[in-house]
PDB file of C-alpha atoms in Angstrom:
ATOM      1  CA  MET K 175      -9.568 -11.112  16.743  1.00 72.00           C
ATOM      2  CA  HIS K 176     -10.166 -10.695  13.024  1.00 92.00           C
ATOM      3  CA  ARG K 177      -6.954  -9.974  11.138  1.00 95.00           C
ATOM      4  CA  LEU K 178      -6.393  -8.145   7.877  1.00 96.00           C
ATOM      5  CA  LEU K 179      -3.472  -8.109   5.444  1.00 97.00           C
ATOM      6  CA  VAL K 180      -3.167  -5.076   3.184  1.00 98.00           C
ATOM      7  CA  ARG K 181      -0.582  -3.343   1.011  1.00 98.00           C
ATOM      8  CA  PRO K 182      -0.578   0.363   0.104  1.00 97.00           C
ATOM      9  CA  PRO K 183      -1.078   1.234  -3.555  1.00 97.00           C
ATOM     10  CA  SER K 184       1.920   1.837  -5.763  1.00 96.00           C
ATOM     11  CA  PRO K 185       2.497   5.277  -7.327  1.00 95.00           C
ATOM     12  CA  ARG K 186       2.501   3.292 -10.579  1.00 95.00           C
ATOM     13  CA  LEU K 187      -1.062   2.036  -9.997  1.00 96.00           C
ATOM     14  CA  ALA K 188      -2.257   3.465 -13.324  1.00 95.00           C
ATOM     15  CA  GLU K 189       0.069   1.013 -15.140  1.00 95.00           C
ATOM     16  CA  GLY K 190      -1.737  -2.033 -13.705  1.00 96.00           C
ATOM     17  CA  GLU K 191      -3.034  -4.913 -15.784  1.00 95.00           C
ATOM     18  CA  LEU K 192      -6.396  -4.523 -17.527  1.00 92.00           C
ATOM     19  CA  THR K 193      -8.481  -7.268 -19.112  1.00 94.00           C
ATOM     20  CA  HIS K 194     -12.109  -6.168 -19.491  1.00 91.00           C
ATOM     21  CA  LEU K 195     -11.970  -2.371 -19.048  1.00 91.00           C
ATOM     22  CA  ASP K 196     -10.508   0.404 -21.169  1.00 94.00           C
ATOM     23  CA  ARG K 197      -7.643   2.328 -19.612  1.00 94.00           C
ATOM     24  CA  VAL K 198      -8.628   5.704 -18.158  1.00 95.00           C
ATOM     25  CA  PRO K 199      -6.675   8.222 -16.049  1.00 95.00           C
ATOM     26  CA  VAL K 200      -6.082   7.151 -12.453  1.00 96.00           C
ATOM     27  CA  ASP K 201      -5.305   9.580  -9.620  1.00 96.00           C
ATOM     28  CA  ALA K 202      -2.645   7.811  -7.536  1.00 93.00           C
ATOM     29  CA  GLY K 203      -2.954  10.322  -4.708  1.00 96.00           C
ATOM     30  CA  LEU K 204      -6.704   9.860  -4.471  1.00 97.00           C
ATOM     31  CA  ALA K 205      -6.232   6.096  -4.661  1.00 97.00           C
ATOM     32  CA  ARG K 206      -4.001   6.280  -1.595  1.00 97.00           C
ATOM     33  CA  GLU K 207      -6.605   8.347   0.276  1.00 98.00           C
ATOM     34  CA  GLN K 208      -9.342   5.881  -0.637  1.00 98.00           C
ATOM     35  CA  TRP K 209      -7.161   2.943   0.433  1.00 98.00           C
ATOM     36  CA  GLU K 210      -6.549   4.600   3.810  1.00 98.00           C
ATOM     37  CA  ARG K 211     -10.298   5.107   4.304  1.00 98.00           C
ATOM     38  CA  TYR K 212     -10.839   1.453   3.423  1.00 98.00           C
ATOM     39  CA  VAL K 213      -8.323   0.288   6.042  1.00 98.00           C
ATOM     40  CA  THR K 214      -9.800   2.660   8.632  1.00 98.00           C
ATOM     41  CA  ALA K 215     -13.230   1.048   8.158  1.00 97.00           C
ATOM     42  CA  PHE K 216     -11.744  -2.230   9.409  1.00 97.00           C
ATOM     43  CA  ARG K 217      -9.756  -0.694  12.247  1.00 97.00           C
ATOM     44  CA  GLU K 218     -12.864   1.083  13.549  1.00 96.00           C
ATOM     45  CA  ARG K 219     -14.591  -2.283  13.815  1.00 95.00           C
ATOM     46  CA  GLY K 220     -11.829  -3.952  15.779  1.00 95.00           C
ATOM     47  CA  TRP K 221      -9.843  -5.648  13.042  1.00 97.00           C
ATOM     48  CA  SER K 222      -6.096  -6.037  13.557  1.00 96.00           C
ATOM     49  CA  VAL K 223      -4.334  -4.755  10.434  1.00 97.00           C
ATOM     50  CA  THR K 224      -0.990  -6.038   9.156  1.00 96.00           C
ATOM     51  CA  GLU K 225       0.454  -3.829   6.451  1.00 96.00           C
ATOM     52  CA  LEU K 226       2.771  -5.468   3.940  1.00 96.00           C
ATOM     53  CA  ASP K 227       5.841  -3.538   2.861  1.00 93.00           C
ATOM     54  CA  PRO K 228       5.201  -1.281  -0.119  1.00 94.00           C
ATOM     55  CA  ALA K 229       5.967  -2.861  -3.482  1.00 93.00           C
ATOM     56  CA  ASP K 230       6.061   0.261  -5.588  1.00 95.00           C
ATOM     57  CA  GLU K 231       7.606  -1.602  -8.530  1.00 96.00           C
ATOM     58  CA  HIS K 232       4.457  -3.710  -8.775  1.00 97.00           C
ATOM     59  CA  ALA K 233       1.579  -1.619 -10.106  1.00 96.00           C
ATOM     60  CA  ASP K 234      -1.022  -4.174  -8.998  1.00 97.00           C
ATOM     61  CA  GLY K 235       0.480  -4.881  -5.579  1.00 97.00           C
ATOM     62  CA  VAL K 236      -2.395  -3.233  -3.714  1.00 98.00           C
ATOM     63  CA  PHE K 237      -4.659  -6.080  -4.874  1.00 98.00           C
ATOM     64  CA  VAL K 238      -3.125  -8.374  -2.283  1.00 98.00           C
ATOM     65  CA  GLU K 239      -6.020 -10.837  -2.199  1.00 98.00           C
ATOM     66  CA  ASP K 240      -4.763 -12.361  -5.430  1.00 98.00           C
ATOM     67  CA  THR K 241      -1.506 -13.555  -3.848  1.00 98.00           C
ATOM     68  CA  VAL K 242      -2.702 -15.651  -0.895  1.00 98.00           C
ATOM     69  CA  VAL K 243      -5.939 -17.371   0.139  1.00 98.00           C
ATOM     70  CA  VAL K 244      -6.564 -18.451   3.737  1.00 97.00           C
ATOM     71  CA  PHE K 245      -8.676 -21.451   4.756  1.00 97.00           C
ATOM     72  CA  GLY K 246      -8.728 -21.603   8.555  1.00 93.00           C
ATOM     73  CA  ASP K 247      -5.171 -22.484   9.563  1.00 93.00           C
ATOM     74  CA  LEU K 248      -3.985 -23.024   5.961  1.00 96.00           C
ATOM     75  CA  ALA K 249      -2.559 -20.221   3.832  1.00 97.00           C
ATOM     76  CA  VAL K 250      -2.186 -20.974   0.128  1.00 98.00           C
ATOM     77  CA  LEU K 251       0.273 -18.824  -1.781  1.00 98.00           C
ATOM     78  CA  THR K 252      -1.025 -18.514  -5.308  1.00 98.00           C
ATOM     79  CA  ARG K 253       0.710 -18.373  -8.672  1.00 98.00           C
ATOM     80  CA  PRO K 254      -0.842 -15.418 -10.497  1.00 98.00           C
ATOM     81  CA  GLY K 255      -1.906 -15.901 -14.076  1.00 97.00           C
ATOM     82  CA  ALA K 256      -0.514 -12.448 -14.847  1.00 96.00           C
ATOM     83  CA  ALA K 257       3.250 -12.970 -15.009  1.00 95.00           C
ATOM     84  CA  SER K 258       3.816  -9.330 -14.032  1.00 95.00           C
ATOM     85  CA  ARG K 259       2.359 -10.081 -10.592  1.00 96.00           C
ATOM     86  CA  ARG K 260       4.409 -13.102  -9.568  1.00 97.00           C
ATOM     87  CA  GLY K 261       7.134 -10.967  -8.010  1.00 96.00           C
ATOM     88  CA  GLU K 262       4.623  -9.782  -5.392  1.00 97.00           C
ATOM     89  CA  LEU K 263       4.851 -13.162  -3.650  1.00 96.00           C
ATOM     90  CA  ASP K 264       8.398 -12.510  -2.413  1.00 95.00           C
ATOM     91  CA  SER K 265       7.153  -9.956   0.121  1.00 95.00           C
ATOM     92  CA  VAL K 266       3.947 -11.832   0.977  1.00 95.00           C
ATOM     93  CA  ARG K 267       5.558 -15.160   1.881  1.00 95.00           C
ATOM     94  CA  PRO K 268       7.543 -14.061   4.982  1.00 94.00           C
ATOM     95  CA  VAL K 269       4.564 -12.177   6.430  1.00 93.00           C
ATOM     96  CA  VAL K 270       2.306 -15.201   6.055  1.00 92.00           C
ATOM     97  CA  GLU K 271       4.959 -17.418   7.643  1.00 92.00           C
ATOM     98  CA  ARG K 272       5.069 -15.141  10.703  1.00 92.00           C
ATOM     99  CA  LEU K 273       1.318 -15.537  11.173  1.00 89.00           C
ATOM    100  CA  GLY K 274       1.892 -19.134  12.224  1.00 89.00           C
ATOM    101  CA  LEU K 275      -0.351 -20.677   9.573  1.00 92.00           C
ATOM    102  CA  ASP K 276       0.340 -23.864   7.643  1.00 94.00           C
ATOM    103  CA  LEU K 277       1.764 -22.775   4.306  1.00 96.00           C
ATOM    104  CA  ALA K 278       1.219 -24.333   0.870  1.00 98.00           C
ATOM    105  CA  GLU K 279       1.979 -23.025  -2.596  1.00 98.00           C
ATOM    106  CA  ILE K 280       0.526 -23.455  -6.059  1.00 98.00           C
ATOM    107  CA  ALA K 281       3.368 -24.774  -8.203  1.00 98.00           C
ATOM    108  CA  ALA K 282       4.165 -23.993 -11.840  1.00 98.00           C
ATOM    109  CA  PRO K 283       2.820 -24.330 -14.412  1.00 98.00           C
ATOM    110  CA  ALA K 284      -0.578 -24.079 -12.683  1.00 98.00           C
ATOM    111  CA  THR K 285      -2.074 -20.632 -12.156  1.00 98.00           C
ATOM    112  CA  LEU K 286      -4.454 -19.446  -9.464  1.00 98.00           C
ATOM    113  CA  GLU K 287      -5.378 -15.952  -8.278  1.00 98.00           C
ATOM    114  CA  GLY K 288      -7.171 -15.285  -5.005  1.00 98.00           C
ATOM    115  CA  GLY K 289      -9.765 -13.107  -6.666  1.00 98.00           C
ATOM    116  CA  ASP K 290     -11.105 -16.269  -8.249  1.00 98.00           C
ATOM    117  CA  VAL K 291     -11.779 -17.981  -4.904  1.00 98.00           C
ATOM    118  CA  LEU K 292     -15.130 -17.410  -3.178  1.00 98.00           C
ATOM    119  CA  LYS K 293     -15.628 -19.202   0.140  1.00 98.00           C
ATOM    120  CA  VAL K 294     -19.183 -20.028   1.226  1.00 98.00           C
ATOM    121  CA  GLY K 295     -19.304 -22.278   4.267  1.00 96.00           C
ATOM    122  CA  ARG K 296     -16.977 -25.190   3.493  1.00 97.00           C
ATOM    123  CA  THR K 297     -17.319 -24.747  -0.267  1.00 98.00           C
ATOM    124  CA  ALA K 298     -14.687 -22.948  -2.316  1.00 98.00           C
ATOM    125  CA  TYR K 299     -16.091 -21.754  -5.617  1.00 98.00           C
ATOM    126  CA  VAL K 300     -13.131 -21.218  -7.937  1.00 98.00           C
ATOM    127  CA  GLY K 301     -13.382 -19.243 -11.146  1.00 98.00           C
ATOM    128  CA  ARG K 302     -11.932 -20.744 -14.299  1.00 98.00           C
ATOM    129  CA  SER K 303     -10.846 -17.410 -15.710  1.00 98.00           C
ATOM    130  CA  SER K 304      -8.091 -15.805 -17.750  1.00 97.00           C
ATOM    131  CA  ARG K 305      -6.002 -15.795 -14.556  1.00 97.00           C
ATOM    132  CA  THR K 306      -6.847 -19.204 -13.024  1.00 98.00           C
ATOM    133  CA  ASP K 307      -6.583 -22.438 -14.997  1.00 98.00           C
ATOM    134  CA  ASP K 308      -7.770 -26.024 -14.558  1.00 98.00           C
ATOM    135  CA  ALA K 309      -4.416 -27.085 -13.113  1.00 98.00           C
ATOM    136  CA  GLY K 310      -4.649 -24.359 -10.478  1.00 98.00           C
ATOM    137  CA  ILE K 311      -8.154 -25.456  -9.507  1.00 98.00           C
ATOM    138  CA  ALA K 312      -7.023 -29.083  -9.286  1.00 98.00           C
ATOM    139  CA  ALA K 313      -4.034 -28.122  -7.137  1.00 98.00           C
ATOM    140  CA  LEU K 314      -6.271 -26.219  -4.734  1.00 98.00           C
ATOM    141  CA  ASP K 315      -8.686 -29.142  -4.564  1.00 98.00           C
ATOM    142  CA  GLU K 316      -5.825 -31.466  -3.662  1.00 98.00           C
ATOM    143  CA  LEU K 317      -4.886 -29.177  -0.766  1.00 98.00           C
ATOM    144  CA  LEU K 318      -8.408 -28.621   0.524  1.00 98.00           C
ATOM    145  CA  ALA K 319     -10.143 -31.981   0.144  1.00 98.00           C
ATOM    146  CA  PRO K 320      -8.285 -33.545   3.119  1.00 97.00           C
ATOM    147  CA  ARG K 321      -9.452 -30.586   5.221  1.00 96.00           C
ATOM    148  CA  GLY K 322     -13.114 -31.143   4.453  1.00 97.00           C
ATOM    149  CA  TRP K 323     -13.554 -28.493   1.774  1.00 98.00           C
ATOM    150  CA  GLN K 324     -15.424 -28.935  -1.481  1.00 98.00           C
ATOM    151  CA  VAL K 325     -13.999 -27.171  -4.530  1.00 98.00           C
ATOM    152  CA  VAL K 326     -16.464 -26.197  -7.273  1.00 98.00           C
ATOM    153  CA  ALA K 327     -15.150 -24.848 -10.580  1.00 98.00           C
ATOM    154  CA  VAL K 328     -17.133 -21.921 -12.002  1.00 98.00           C
ATOM    155  CA  PRO K 329     -16.805 -20.481 -15.534  1.00 98.00           C
ATOM    156  CA  VAL K 330     -15.717 -16.830 -15.650  1.00 98.00           C
ATOM    157  CA  THR K 331     -15.670 -15.118 -19.047  1.00 97.00           C
ATOM    158  CA  LYS K 332     -17.447 -11.808 -18.405  1.00 96.00           C
ATOM    159  CA  ALA K 333     -15.248 -10.388 -15.631  1.00 96.00           C
ATOM    160  CA  LEU K 334     -11.622 -10.464 -14.527  1.00 96.00           C
ATOM    161  CA  HIS K 335     -12.143 -12.775 -11.539  1.00 97.00           C
ATOM    162  CA  LEU K 336     -15.007 -14.728 -10.033  1.00 98.00           C
ATOM    163  CA  LYS K 337     -15.190 -12.173  -7.207  1.00 98.00           C
ATOM    164  CA  SER K 338     -15.380  -9.383  -9.767  1.00 97.00           C
ATOM    165  CA  ALA K 339     -18.760 -10.930 -10.620  1.00 97.00           C
ATOM    166  CA  VAL K 340     -20.057 -12.418  -7.359  1.00 98.00           C
ATOM    167  CA  THR K 341     -19.419 -12.391  -3.612  1.00 98.00           C
ATOM    168  CA  ALA K 342     -21.432 -13.659  -0.637  1.00 98.00           C
ATOM    169  CA  LEU K 343     -23.458 -12.136   2.185  1.00 98.00           C
ATOM    170  CA  PRO K 344     -22.976 -13.348   5.785  1.00 97.00           C
ATOM    171  CA  ASP K 345     -25.760 -15.934   5.407  1.00 97.00           C
ATOM    172  CA  GLY K 346     -24.082 -17.451   2.338  1.00 97.00           C
ATOM    173  CA  THR K 347     -26.348 -15.866  -0.274  1.00 98.00           C
ATOM    174  CA  VAL K 348     -24.277 -15.168  -3.377  1.00 98.00           C
ATOM    175  CA  VAL K 349     -24.803 -11.719  -4.890  1.00 98.00           C
ATOM    176  CA  GLY K 350     -23.913 -10.568  -8.366  1.00 98.00           C
ATOM    177  CA  HIS K 351     -24.740  -8.299 -11.287  1.00 98.00           C
ATOM    178  CA  PRO K 352     -26.345 -10.665 -13.831  1.00 98.00           C
ATOM    179  CA  PRO K 353     -24.537  -9.326 -16.951  1.00 97.00           C
ATOM    180  CA  LEU K 354     -21.234 -10.295 -15.298  1.00 97.00           C
ATOM    181  CA  VAL K 355     -22.252 -13.779 -14.144  1.00 98.00           C
ATOM    182  CA  ASP K 356     -21.769 -16.748 -16.479  1.00 98.00           C
ATOM    183  CA  ASP K 357     -23.937 -19.234 -14.580  1.00 96.00           C
ATOM    184  CA  PRO K 358     -25.862 -18.077 -11.488  1.00 97.00           C
ATOM    185  CA  ASP K 359     -27.430 -21.538 -11.167  1.00 97.00           C
ATOM    186  CA  VAL K 360     -24.104 -22.852  -9.866  1.00 97.00           C
ATOM    187  CA  PHE K 361     -24.875 -21.237  -6.524  1.00 98.00           C
ATOM    188  CA  GLU K 362     -27.431 -22.546  -4.036  1.00 95.00           C
ATOM    189  CA  ARG K 363     -28.829 -19.046  -3.438  1.00 97.00           C
ATOM    190  CA  PHE K 364     -28.275 -16.149  -5.832  1.00 98.00           C
ATOM    191  CA  LEU K 365     -29.424 -12.556  -5.347  1.00 98.00           C
ATOM    192  CA  PRO K 366     -29.099 -10.221  -8.365  1.00 98.00           C
ATOM    193  CA  VAL K 367     -27.978  -6.642  -7.795  1.00 98.00           C
ATOM    194  CA  PRO K 368     -28.540  -3.711 -10.174  1.00 98.00           C
ATOM    195  CA  GLU K 369     -25.023  -2.225 -10.289  1.00 98.00           C
ATOM    196  CA  PRO K 370     -21.690  -3.823 -11.264  1.00 97.00           C
ATOM    197  CA  GLU K 371     -20.039  -2.181  -8.239  1.00 97.00           C
ATOM    198  CA  GLY K 372     -22.649  -3.845  -6.026  1.00 98.00           C
ATOM    199  CA  THR K 373     -21.282  -7.309  -6.707  1.00 98.00           C
ATOM    200  CA  ALA K 374     -18.464  -6.940  -4.171  1.00 98.00           C
ATOM    201  CA  VAL K 375     -19.097  -7.101  -0.439  1.00 98.00           C
ATOM    202  CA  VAL K 376     -16.711  -7.860   2.410  1.00 98.00           C
ATOM    203  CA  VAL K 377     -18.230  -9.430   5.505  1.00 97.00           C
ATOM    204  CA  LEU K 378     -17.152  -7.433   8.567  1.00 96.00           C
ATOM    205  CA  ASP K 379     -19.276  -9.464  10.976  1.00 94.00           C
ATOM    206  CA  GLU K 380     -22.487 -11.506  10.929  1.00 94.00           C
ATOM    207  CA  ARG K 381     -24.652  -8.417  10.436  1.00 96.00           C
ATOM    208  CA  THR K 382     -22.307  -5.987   8.640  1.00 97.00           C
ATOM    209  CA  VAL K 383     -20.878  -5.753   5.135  1.00 98.00           C
ATOM    210  CA  LEU K 384     -18.458  -3.298   3.532  1.00 98.00           C
ATOM    211  CA  MET K 385     -18.997  -2.275  -0.088  1.00 98.00           C
ATOM    212  CA  SER K 386     -18.277   0.386  -2.680  1.00 98.00           C
ATOM    213  CA  ALA K 387     -19.979   3.757  -2.292  1.00 98.00           C
ATOM    214  CA  ALA K 388     -20.727   3.623  -6.039  1.00 98.00           C
ATOM    215  CA  ALA K 389     -23.626   1.170  -5.663  1.00 98.00           C
ATOM    216  CA  PRO K 390     -26.398   2.850  -3.620  1.00 98.00           C
ATOM    217  CA  ARG K 391     -29.219   0.750  -5.085  1.00 98.00           C
ATOM    218  CA  SER K 392     -27.419  -2.467  -4.208  1.00 98.00           C
ATOM    219  CA  ALA K 393     -26.723  -1.125  -0.714  1.00 98.00           C
ATOM    220  CA  LYS K 394     -30.449  -0.483  -0.308  1.00 98.00           C
ATOM    221  CA  ILE K 395     -31.194  -4.123  -1.195  1.00 98.00           C
ATOM    222  CA  PHE K 396     -28.716  -5.357   1.408  1.00 98.00           C
ATOM    223  CA  ARG K 397     -30.218  -3.089   4.064  1.00 98.00           C
ATOM    224  CA  GLU K 398     -33.648  -4.463   3.210  1.00 97.00           C
ATOM    225  CA  HIS K 399     -32.186  -7.892   3.953  1.00 94.00           C
ATOM    226  CA  GLY K 400     -31.453  -6.694   7.482  1.00 97.00           C
ATOM    227  CA  LEU K 401     -27.758  -5.944   7.078  1.00 98.00           C
ATOM    228  CA  HIS K 402     -25.815  -2.949   8.286  1.00 98.00           C
ATOM    229  CA  VAL K 403     -23.971  -1.594   5.247  1.00 98.00           C
ATOM    230  CA  VAL K 404     -20.714   0.347   5.429  1.00 98.00           C
ATOM    231  CA  THR K 405     -19.772   2.105   2.193  1.00 98.00           C
ATOM    232  CA  THR K 406     -16.422   3.498   1.137  1.00 98.00           C
ATOM    233  CA  PRO K 407     -15.267   5.099  -2.132  1.00 98.00           C
ATOM    234  CA  VAL K 408     -12.859   3.018  -4.221  1.00 98.00           C
ATOM    235  CA  THR K 409     -13.298   4.709  -7.606  1.00 98.00           C
ATOM    236  CA  GLU K 410      -9.603   4.790  -8.494  1.00 97.00           C
ATOM    237  CA  LEU K 411      -9.151   1.097  -7.700  1.00 97.00           C
ATOM    238  CA  GLU K 412     -12.294   0.187  -9.645  1.00 97.00           C
ATOM    239  CA  LYS K 413     -10.723   1.766 -12.737  1.00 97.00           C
ATOM    240  CA  LEU K 414      -8.124  -1.019 -12.577  1.00 96.00           C
ATOM    241  CA  GLU K 415     -10.760  -3.786 -12.218  1.00 95.00           C
ATOM    242  CA  GLY K 416     -10.299  -3.740  -8.456  1.00 95.00           C
ATOM    243  CA  CYS K 417     -12.973  -3.803  -5.757  1.00 97.00           C
ATOM    244  CA  VAL K 418     -13.333  -3.933  -1.971  1.00 98.00           C
ATOM    245  CA  THR K 419     -12.574  -7.662  -1.804  1.00 98.00           C
ATOM    246  CA  CYS K 420      -9.240  -7.666  -3.598  1.00 97.00           C
ATOM    247  CA  LEU K 421      -7.693  -4.932  -1.437  1.00 98.00           C
ATOM    248  CA  SER K 422      -7.176  -7.254   1.530  1.00 98.00           C
ATOM    249  CA  VAL K 423      -6.794 -10.795   2.804  1.00 98.00           C
ATOM    250  CA  ARG K 424      -9.142 -11.477   5.701  1.00 95.00           C
ATOM    251  CA  LEU K 425      -8.272 -13.962   8.459  1.00 91.00           C
ATOM    252  CA  ARG K 426     -11.397 -14.774  10.474  1.00 76.00           C
TER     253      ARG K 426
END
């Protein structure tokens, strides 16, 4: 069974960190409704959902993907580049331990955020961004190399995280909005999409992806590639540089 880790949004969501976007009003109530619709999309397709305890003191806590990355039976607790987010790990660690996975952690002073890690096959593309540094990439490589993974560093200067700029379809094709992508040639197969919100897809199964409702032209492209596309509104999370990938940790 596919498993999902999520955390409900904090009432203080509007205070979250911003790097590339201007701050605009955020409706916390609507954000909660949109988060619930997001989780329901997984439940309806048979995913088992584990909900982390609320962390209302952490404005960015809903973006749980940044705190832990799972590679098969290995869970890697990150060390966020944003110091304000490091307290989120205290409530993530015990939940991950109960899942029965091998547990490793990125140690100080290295930084790594899960939004910078894109898995395609046995390759982990890792964004060198404002949140993830060279030491964090090297630490992840040290953990993964013995398990048969290849780590490829990717420059990220035009978006918050690598997965703010690119994600991957079920067949491994990397998709992204060209103005947000530093070097599309890094990827074996790259498919441009016309909307920035269309960069983020979550693979629900081999034929189905979940994406933002704000990118209808990108959704049309994915359907033309033979995929079933599930859309859900995440406008309030997108205002905080969030997207459909960073709202969960997927264990498949």
